[in-house]
Amino acid sequence: ETGERLKKSSPDAPLLWQQVFGKTLVELADTDDRVMGITAAMPSGTSMSELLARYPKRAFDVGISEGHGVTFAGGLAAAGKRPFVAIYSSFLQRAYDNIIHDVCLQGLPVTFCIDRAGVVGEDGVTHHGLFDLCYLSCIPGMKIASPMDERTLRNLMYTSLRLDGPLAIRYPRGAATTPDWQTPMEEIALGKGRLVAGDGNAATAILTIGPAGNDAVNAREQLAAKGIAVDVYDMIWLKPLDTALIDSLVPAHRYIITVEDGAISGGLGAAVRRYVDEHRLPMDVEMLGVADKWVHHATVAQLKRMCGYDVQGITEAAERVNDLKQ
């Protein structure tokens, strides 16, 4: 009734993913004068405001003109700079032509930091970032990664300065989960995933990208209590896909479950299934994510439950697979 926010930020509240991005970008800019920042009327929402405050001549808010922001980044990259473009996933869709023609076609080293990737909760159907994996993965030369944790986000940003060509890094809206995220940065191997839980010998492998890996780890603990063993892999990269990791699953694993916070069509699951089918690997693939439908307003937890890729959904999928095994 008063118009005041019911929930107020606590000074002890964990940092948001966007704040980890903003602070890391300033660290990179401190040591590399090629680093530039661009956003499109989202300086506080993306935390590009951190770089604007520290280096006002190296950060730009181009207003509500995402296409121009991307083309501008391409121009900076062509002139030897290393621009980071921070735009919400749903709004980056407006710049698709610019991404293709003004960055990727020329192989320019622009880093797209895609905020609000995945379901975003009560902002609803216009703001969910469900399609970026799909609409970027078909572009030649584009590299795509998504960090499971905030330290990996930092390392991907650091790695981007050592790669040629465009790179997209997607991460969600919301609070960070790693208190000690501000660790020294190190380079991440291009197109290489990692085993994050398990011994690599279970019959079922859960392949995840982004923070969905945390849900998979939690699901694994619940499954272990029921006597069901699974291995959890954080793929990190959608493109290039770690096909060597998929090949290595063949001796022990009979089933693959993929989990992603985005549209299944054209995402991680589709890429894994295509590789398995094309190479006739003896594994079945079940894909968890957002089906071919519009997703409307609810909390993030409610939406993930409705779409079937929360901890419960992952657990249920693994139980179904275990029943098939028997």
XYZ file of C-alpha atoms in Angstrom:
326
model
C 0.000 0.000 0.000
C 2.878 2.383 0.705
C 4.658 1.554 -2.547
C 7.804 0.545 -0.660
C 9.658 -2.632 -1.573
C 8.712 -5.568 0.620
C 12.174 -7.085 0.280
C 15.164 -4.833 0.819
C 18.754 -5.727 0.103
C 20.833 -6.592 3.129
C 24.407 -5.297 3.319
C 25.405 -8.898 4.039
C 23.579 -10.294 1.007
C 25.734 -12.284 -1.433
C 26.872 -10.603 -4.616
C 24.809 -11.027 -7.750
C 26.209 -12.738 -10.841
C 26.159 -9.360 -12.598
C 28.251 -7.820 -9.818
C 30.847 -10.563 -10.157
C 30.961 -9.692 -13.866
C 31.281 -5.952 -13.180
C 34.033 -6.269 -10.610
C 35.949 -8.775 -12.726
C 35.734 -6.497 -15.748
C 37.333 -3.694 -13.729
C 40.135 -6.053 -12.664
C 40.787 -6.964 -16.291
C 40.714 -3.314 -17.338
C 43.239 -2.460 -14.613
C 45.840 -4.682 -16.269
C 44.874 -4.456 -19.968
C 44.169 -1.083 -21.529
C 42.516 -2.766 -24.538
C 39.520 -3.721 -22.391
C 36.395 -1.688 -23.176
C 32.795 -2.025 -22.002
C 29.492 -1.524 -23.820
C 25.924 -1.869 -22.630
C 22.550 -0.746 -23.984
C 20.664 1.179 -21.284
C 21.509 -1.491 -18.694
C 24.519 -0.072 -16.797
C 23.236 -0.944 -13.322
C 21.392 -4.098 -14.378
C 24.555 -5.569 -15.908
C 26.961 -3.826 -13.465
C 28.721 -2.164 -16.388
C 28.352 0.809 -14.019
C 31.487 -0.494 -12.241
C 33.641 0.115 -15.320
C 31.846 3.387 -16.122
C 32.765 4.655 -12.662
C 36.386 3.497 -12.829
C 37.178 4.233 -16.487
C 34.498 6.565 -17.896
C 36.337 6.916 -21.215
C 36.506 3.143 -21.722
C 32.865 2.259 -21.051
C 29.813 3.238 -23.071
C 26.064 3.122 -22.540
C 24.639 3.372 -26.060
C 21.020 3.577 -24.906
C 18.228 1.317 -26.093
C 20.023 0.435 -29.312
C 21.450 -3.048 -28.942
C 22.261 -3.411 -32.638
C 24.319 -0.237 -32.619
C 26.113 -1.401 -29.460
C 27.190 -4.641 -31.140
C 28.324 -2.893 -34.329
C 30.198 -0.345 -32.228
C 31.934 -3.228 -30.425
C 32.917 -4.681 -33.784
C 34.476 -1.361 -34.742
C 36.437 -1.191 -31.497
C 37.654 -4.769 -31.974
C 38.716 -4.009 -35.541
C 40.782 -1.142 -34.122
C 42.632 -3.430 -31.706
C 40.471 -3.125 -28.590
C 38.914 -6.004 -26.636
C 35.292 -4.975 -26.025
C 32.947 -6.707 -23.567
C 29.296 -6.280 -24.523
C 26.943 -6.786 -21.565
C 23.309 -7.149 -22.631
C 20.408 -9.214 -21.319
C 19.818 -12.401 -23.284
C 16.307 -11.487 -24.433
C 17.447 -8.041 -25.601
C 20.501 -9.330 -27.465
C 18.023 -10.931 -29.860
C 17.461 -7.427 -31.268
C 21.072 -7.342 -32.462
C 21.158 -10.685 -34.263
C 21.961 -9.251 -37.693
C 24.727 -7.119 -36.200
C 26.235 -10.114 -34.384
C 26.413 -12.050 -37.643
C 27.542 -9.369 -40.075
C 29.502 -6.894 -37.959
C 31.315 -9.304 -35.605
C 31.236 -12.986 -36.560
C 31.609 -12.664 -40.323
C 34.857 -10.779 -39.696
C 35.999 -13.001 -36.812
C 36.368 -10.039 -34.460
C 37.312 -10.593 -30.786
C 34.150 -9.308 -29.123
C 33.115 -10.918 -25.828
C 29.344 -11.057 -25.356
C 28.489 -11.229 -21.650
C 24.895 -12.409 -21.752
C 23.109 -11.517 -18.535
C 19.693 -12.885 -17.454
C 20.235 -16.153 -19.327
C 17.619 -18.802 -18.586
C 14.313 -18.244 -16.815
C 14.238 -14.935 -14.956
C 11.103 -15.288 -12.841
C 8.392 -12.697 -12.504
C 9.626 -10.514 -15.385
C 7.920 -13.104 -17.525
C 7.807 -14.300 -21.092
C 9.345 -11.196 -22.691
C 12.434 -11.321 -20.489
C 13.347 -15.010 -20.194
C 16.726 -15.664 -21.800
C 15.860 -19.040 -23.288
C 17.095 -18.810 -26.856
C 20.689 -17.539 -26.814
C 22.318 -20.981 -26.962
C 20.115 -21.793 -29.948
C 20.438 -18.575 -31.920
C 24.199 -18.262 -31.401
C 25.318 -21.865 -31.881
C 24.496 -21.884 -35.599
C 26.779 -18.903 -36.343
C 30.171 -19.934 -37.786
C 33.111 -18.904 -35.628
C 31.093 -18.186 -32.495
C 32.372 -19.772 -29.279
C 29.817 -20.275 -26.480
C 30.348 -21.007 -22.796
C 28.361 -20.877 -19.584
C 29.917 -21.004 -16.094
C 28.614 -23.296 -13.387
C 30.036 -20.988 -10.701
C 31.327 -17.452 -10.325
C 35.009 -18.397 -10.373
C 34.466 -19.999 -13.766
C 32.788 -16.788 -14.972
C 35.921 -14.866 -13.999
C 38.161 -17.393 -15.677
C 36.109 -17.336 -18.878
C 36.335 -13.551 -19.013
C 40.097 -13.792 -18.484
C 40.345 -16.516 -21.137
C 38.441 -14.406 -23.665
C 41.376 -11.987 -23.851
C 43.565 -14.878 -25.008
C 41.240 -16.141 -27.728
C 40.693 -14.973 -31.274
C 37.227 -14.271 -32.608
C 33.895 -13.789 -30.841
C 32.951 -15.476 -27.578
C 29.573 -15.561 -25.795
C 29.436 -16.156 -22.028
C 25.942 -16.646 -20.591
C 25.024 -16.459 -16.909
C 21.784 -16.082 -14.946
C 20.020 -13.417 -13.008
C 20.291 -13.732 -9.251
C 22.610 -14.190 -6.326
C 26.036 -15.732 -6.538
C 26.637 -18.898 -4.527
C 30.418 -18.904 -4.047
C 31.580 -16.629 -1.182
C 35.258 -16.890 -2.161
C 34.706 -16.179 -5.858
C 37.417 -13.500 -6.105
C 40.323 -15.860 -6.661
C 43.281 -15.344 -9.028
C 42.138 -15.784 -12.615
C 43.443 -18.564 -14.828
C 42.911 -19.658 -18.396
C 40.253 -22.274 -19.159
C 40.900 -24.817 -21.902
C 38.748 -24.147 -24.955
C 36.051 -26.740 -25.523
C 36.864 -28.885 -22.487
C 34.375 -30.025 -19.848
C 35.045 -31.582 -16.459
C 33.782 -34.285 -14.121
C 32.407 -32.507 -11.037
C 30.776 -35.368 -9.110
C 31.161 -39.139 -9.281
C 33.895 -41.566 -10.216
C 33.247 -41.707 -13.965
C 32.031 -45.293 -13.849
C 28.275 -44.955 -13.341
C 25.926 -46.192 -16.047
C 24.291 -42.741 -16.247
C 26.100 -39.493 -17.015
C 24.434 -36.130 -16.414
C 25.866 -33.476 -18.736
C 25.099 -29.899 -17.745
C 25.952 -26.395 -18.848
C 25.892 -23.368 -16.571
C 24.554 -23.237 -12.989
C 22.230 -26.178 -13.752
C 25.278 -28.232 -12.781
C 24.682 -27.292 -9.149
C 21.181 -28.757 -9.312
C 22.604 -31.917 -10.868
C 25.131 -32.284 -8.037
C 22.317 -31.913 -5.491
C 20.215 -34.443 -7.406
C 23.133 -36.878 -7.401
C 23.241 -36.760 -3.604
C 19.538 -37.586 -3.413
C 19.958 -40.409 -5.914
C 22.908 -41.844 -3.997
C 20.672 -42.098 -0.930
C 18.380 -44.291 -3.036
C 21.227 -46.455 -4.246
C 21.354 -44.934 -7.749
C 24.782 -43.880 -9.020
C 25.270 -41.101 -11.572
C 28.229 -39.022 -12.727
C 27.859 -35.261 -13.219
C 29.853 -33.410 -15.865
C 30.038 -29.644 -16.272
C 30.490 -29.185 -20.018
C 31.254 -25.421 -19.680
C 31.287 -25.090 -23.496
C 28.455 -25.589 -25.944
C 30.685 -24.607 -28.845
C 33.154 -26.101 -29.358
C 31.494 -29.112 -27.785
C 33.750 -31.469 -25.846
C 33.228 -34.473 -28.103
C 36.268 -36.238 -26.621
C 34.480 -36.216 -23.250
C 31.368 -37.723 -24.868
C 33.488 -40.405 -26.551
C 35.092 -41.223 -23.196
C 31.680 -42.035 -21.718
C 31.137 -45.025 -23.992
C 32.871 -47.791 -21.993
C 30.961 -47.219 -18.738
C 27.902 -45.123 -19.518
C 24.740 -46.363 -21.174
C 22.592 -43.274 -20.625
C 23.127 -39.528 -20.896
C 20.855 -36.899 -19.338
C 21.491 -33.323 -20.457
C 20.378 -30.364 -18.341
C 20.238 -26.730 -19.444
C 18.441 -23.562 -18.374
C 17.161 -22.736 -21.838
C 15.306 -24.052 -24.861
C 16.056 -27.697 -25.584
C 15.787 -27.205 -29.338
C 19.222 -26.111 -30.536
C 20.871 -26.194 -27.120
C 23.230 -28.551 -25.299
C 20.919 -31.545 -25.406
C 20.367 -31.217 -29.135
C 24.107 -30.915 -29.767
C 24.921 -33.968 -27.635
C 22.154 -36.070 -29.166
C 23.227 -35.099 -32.688
C 26.819 -36.116 -31.968
C 25.762 -39.427 -30.392
C 23.464 -40.207 -33.324
C 25.923 -39.188 -36.052
C 28.691 -41.321 -34.526
C 26.325 -44.163 -33.612
C 27.486 -44.245 -30.025
C 25.707 -46.888 -27.919
C 24.047 -44.415 -25.539
C 20.524 -43.065 -25.105
C 20.126 -39.323 -24.535
C 17.349 -37.706 -22.505
C 17.172 -33.900 -22.642
C 15.977 -31.655 -19.800
C 15.309 -27.966 -20.319
C 12.547 -25.749 -21.657
C 10.302 -27.503 -24.164
C 8.865 -25.900 -27.309
C 6.431 -23.606 -25.502
C 6.154 -20.125 -24.022
C 7.051 -19.817 -20.347
C 5.161 -17.206 -18.365
C 5.339 -15.567 -14.932
C 6.353 -17.378 -11.730
C 9.386 -17.594 -9.481
C 12.532 -19.127 -10.945
C 12.112 -22.171 -8.696
C 8.489 -22.619 -9.782
C 9.357 -22.276 -13.464
C 12.182 -24.799 -13.298
C 9.836 -27.215 -11.516
C 7.117 -26.667 -14.140
C 9.639 -27.255 -16.932
C 11.069 -30.332 -15.214
C 14.754 -29.490 -14.868
C 15.090 -28.587 -11.188
C 16.648 -30.973 -8.663
C 13.434 -32.989 -8.510
C 13.167 -33.150 -12.299
C 16.762 -34.341 -12.654
C 16.216 -36.945 -9.938
C 13.051 -38.217 -11.619
C 14.814 -38.464 -14.991
C 17.655 -40.494 -13.472
C 15.139 -42.786 -11.765
C 13.372 -43.382 -15.091
C 16.688 -44.255 -16.699
C 17.559 -46.550 -13.801
C 14.258 -48.394 -14.281
C 15.121 -48.906 -17.962
C 18.469 -50.354 -16.940
C 16.758 -53.010 -14.905
